[in-house]
Amino acid sequence: MIRIKNLDKIFNPSTKKAAHVLKEINLQINKGELVILKGVSGSGKSTLLSIISAMDKPTSGEVIVDGKAVSKLPDIHASHFRANSIGFIFQHFNLLDELSVKDNISIVLIPLGLSIKTVDEKVQKSMELANISHKADQQVKELSGGEKQRCAIARALVNDPGIILCDEPTANLDRTNSLHFIELVKTLQKMGKTIVIATHDPLFEEAGFHDSILHMSDGELGEPK
Amino acid sequence: MSEIFLSNEVLIYLLSESVIYVLILIAALLSLQLIIKWDFGSYSEIQFTLEKRAYLVMTIITFAFIVKIATLPYFAYGIDKLSDLVPGAMCASGVIGANEYGYPLLGLKIATVFISGTWIIINNLDLQSPNYPFFRIKTGLFLLIAILISIELFLDFTYFGNITTTKPVSCCSVTFGQQGGSNPLPFGLDTAKLLVLFYLFYFMTAISAIGRYAATGFVANILFLVTAYYAVVYFFGTYIYELPTHKCPFCMLQKEYYYVGYLVWASLFSGTFFGINSLPLKWFAKKDVLYTYKFSLFFNTLFVLLVSAYVLVYYLKNGVWL
Amino acid sequence: MANSTFLRFLLLLLYQYRSKHAGIAVISSLIVALLSAVLFISQSIQAETALQLKAQPDFVVQRIRAGKRIDVPVEWLEEIQEINGVSSVTPRVYGEYYFSPREEHFLLFGVDFFDEQSSKAIEKIVQETDLRKFLSKEQMIVGDGVKKFLQEHYYKGFYNFKNPDGEIIKVPVYSSFDKETNIISNDMIIMPMELLRSIFAMDEETLTDIAFNVPNEAEWDNVLTKLHLLHYDIRVITKEEITKSYHNLFNYKGGLFLALYLITIMTFILIIYQRYAMVAVGWSIKDVLKLKFFETSIIVLLSFINGVIIAYCYVYLFDAPLLSNLFLGSENLSNEVAFMPVVDFGLLGSIFLFFGIPFIAAVLIPVWKIAVTEPKEAMK
Ligand SMILES: Nc1ncnc2c1ncn2[C@@H]1O[C@H](COP(=O)(O)OP(=O)(O)OP(=O)(O)O)[C@@H](O)[C@H]1O
Ligand SMILES: [Mg+2]
């Protein structure tokens, strides 16, 4: 469960460039729930995701994940939290081009100190889930956009996280691949994952996620329609 | 400029010390800022910047300290090398006594290495918990060490700058030998009593390590350190040199004795370092830092076995005691 | 510590970015090799000179007139012998013989083969010589450099000296001495005193200088004062002075260090690359740092071992072509020397320390970068 209380984020406070990006955000996302954040560019979606994943810190307010305040963790503990509880899918995938699909996925597990056997098993399982296991040994730079996406998804799933955060997951995909992604989201939902997706892709409405959509504009959160 | 500065070892040593000092200086300035502005409860941008910077500072310091610890034996080696250049010096003892800065410098170095080691352990404890509980303690301690290291660097240059290659110095035979039959041991001890104390104190450190008695260990290790120093110089050393009149803590660092001195002193310093530190660390962390006991026991035992082995082997080979 | 997945990933990275790593390793190896070669050479020379100097007499007495050295009368011998604490007083007759077309010179050294030698090196040569055979006619024993020189100039086992009056004196070579210990005596020729006097047309009653030992170091100052009281035109050279001037000569070459140091730092700056992607997927700065540390360590260790081995072969197997000229000076006779291998762990420590500190700086720089960049940057 994610609880966000009175969250404010101001970039460069008390300077001329000050930008109030998140304003008094209050939100509770239950375990297994799917939330889609919609909003125009610059409305603060990515910032909110980065604060939930403890990559960025709020100016005030709190983010509590499974009863633990994560917004004030020192680097090592924040990374620990990310490695154990969060799967992140980035708009630009953030993969290491020279490495193979398999190795890119295993990067997440390295700081956890698992045995090689466990790592290989987990990597294999998540590749199957994301339907990319047939490209396991191919270098990422040789993949198509959709395949890269699936590789990124496999990486987000490999640590078996309770929470999956997606930032514009379909922005670089064609319609077919986007639809594939949506199918996968449904599967993950069935597995009981908590999912937060930031997007402005209308496809999600078409796919019948109406109830889950939250509108964001200018750093403020609207009520679900 | 003194010709001492042209010696390869001295040059490398001083260069290393200076580079490390620059790192320490940067870290000290950042630390000063950290300790003044630090407010962990705050969500301000400044605090976040400070937290990131704290990590940088901590990394710099850790590296600098590790290099400092590594340069201690190198310092001994460089000094030993200089004995070729300084008239009258046969080993590091003569060179270190070449002017009045030598022994204070050596003492300060050993002290700095001890405290730096403590800092590294506290820092690791600090990183293990999610809210920097020892932040102020470790930053304060670091600033203290930074001051010591500043004095040390000053002494480094003053010491090497003031070694003359014209004035003969007196070496270990004079410094540590018996002058006019007077007893060099403190408290009027004789060799037999010294050895009894040596093994007794070792026994105490071992018991404290096994039973995790931090306070007893603290006292026992200090006593052991002092006794062991005298025991090595006035008793065990003579077996290393196989000469009853050769009394010197430095000559054993030389090649003729297979550099065994480095092992002897390193094991003694490591063992007593962990033994002494159990107490303050327990006090900071509010619990026993278990590995300090293990390492203390291990290194102290290694040290005692090593020096005792020299005596036994000599006896087995020659059938007599020195 | 490093668990096996970590190790696997580390090796994978090293392999994937192998051309970059190899480039760095090659440059680093060369720097280490150069640095080690310089240290090996100066260490060997120092060890060699230490040996040579041990064999030198404690004091040498010369006579000065108008700032120039002139010959010493034999009477001085007895005067010095009478000073308390003095031993092995040896008359010495020697001089430099110029081979003018090539601007080269030999050191001719006259020896009284039946006397006690104050120089242990010469003592050794004398002992190894069959005196009866050697002294049966006028012959000489030559250093290795001289032997080579004679061969190059087509002298088959002899040399024609010219005395100041232009008369030719033909002297056959009896034997030559060891290449292993020739850093100082490479260009030396040993011959009986009378032969040397005739080559230089020296007076029978004069000596070049007088060498002697004073076993008790405490007496040195005392003896020095007495000598100066004896004659106003006396010059005394002590072994101590020579020792120090040698030391300095070789230490000065250490100036190469600073330049090398800068190059080393530049190399390591090259190693820095960012891998922020990992920070976003659960790696802490500590993990990134650990990876960088091991990555750099492996390269450093490999370069270190490589460099030292290259330097060892270069100096001790191939006798350091080019670099040895820098150290021994090339103005004199052949400088082909065989360096005695002198490698101790302190020397290796020197090299490693010198090499390791820029390495630390190189690992620290990514922390700087990470510490000043928003972790959120990783998302972009
Ligand atoms: N580091 C920063 N410093 C200053 N302003 C920032 C910073 N990061 C983001 N912003 C500003 O915050 C606002 C929200 O950015 P954010 O990336 O959260 O928007 P978004 O909703 O994800 O937009 P998009 O749909 O384009 O991805 C933008 O106006 C952006 O310029
Ligand atoms: Mg965005």
Coordinates of C-alpha atoms and ligand atoms in Angstrom, one line a residue, chain A residues 11-12 17 19 21-22 39-48 56 91 167-168 198 200 216, chain C residues 374 376-377 380, ligand 1:
Chain A
F11 CA 12.3 22.9 -7.4
N12 CA 14.9 25.5 -6.7
K17 CA 13.6 29.8 -11.0
A19 CA 8.9 25.8 -9.7
V21 CA 5.6 21.2 -9.4
L22 CA 3.5 19.2 -6.9
G39 CA -2.0 14.9 -17.5
V40 CA -0.4 17.2 -20.0
S41 CA 3.3 17.4 -20.3
G42 CA 4.8 19.2 -17.4
S43 CA 2.0 18.5 -15.0
G44 CA 4.3 16.7 -12.6
K45 CA 3.7 13.0 -13.3
S46 CA 7.3 11.9 -13.6
T47 CA 8.2 13.9 -10.5
L48 CA 5.5 12.1 -8.5
D56 CA 13.8 12.3 -5.5
Q91 CA 10.1 6.1 -21.1
D167 CA 6.6 6.4 -16.9
E168 CA 5.1 6.9 -20.4
A198 CA 2.0 7.9 -15.9
H200 CA -1.2 10.7 -21.8
M216 CA -3.2 15.6 -13.0
Chain C
E374 CA 20.2 14.5 -9.2
K376 CA 16.4 11.6 -11.0
E377 CA 18.6 12.4 -14.0
K380 CA 15.7 10.8 -18.4
Ligands
LIG1 N1 15.3 19.2 -11.8 C1 14.3 20.1 -12.1 N2 14.5 21.4 -11.8 C2 13.6 22.3 -12.1 N3 12.4 22.0 -12.6 C3 12.1 20.7 -12.9 C4 13.1 19.7 -12.6 N4 12.5 18.5 -13.0 C5 11.3 18.8 -13.5 N5 11.1 20.1 -13.4 C6 9.8 20.8 -13.9 O1 8.7 20.2 -13.2 C7 7.6 20.2 -14.0 C8 7.0 18.8 -14.1 O2 8.0 17.9 -14.7 P1 7.6 16.4 -14.9 O3 8.8 15.8 -15.6 O4 7.2 15.8 -13.6 O5 6.4 16.5 -15.9 P2 5.6 15.3 -16.6 O6 4.2 15.5 -16.2 O7 6.2 14.0 -16.4 O8 5.7 15.7 -18.1 P3 5.9 14.8 -19.4 O9 4.6 14.3 -19.8 O10 6.5 15.7 -20.4 O11 6.9 13.7 -19.1 C9 8.1 20.7 -15.4 O12 7.6 22.0 -15.6 C10 9.6 20.6 -15.3 O13 10.1 21.7 -16.1

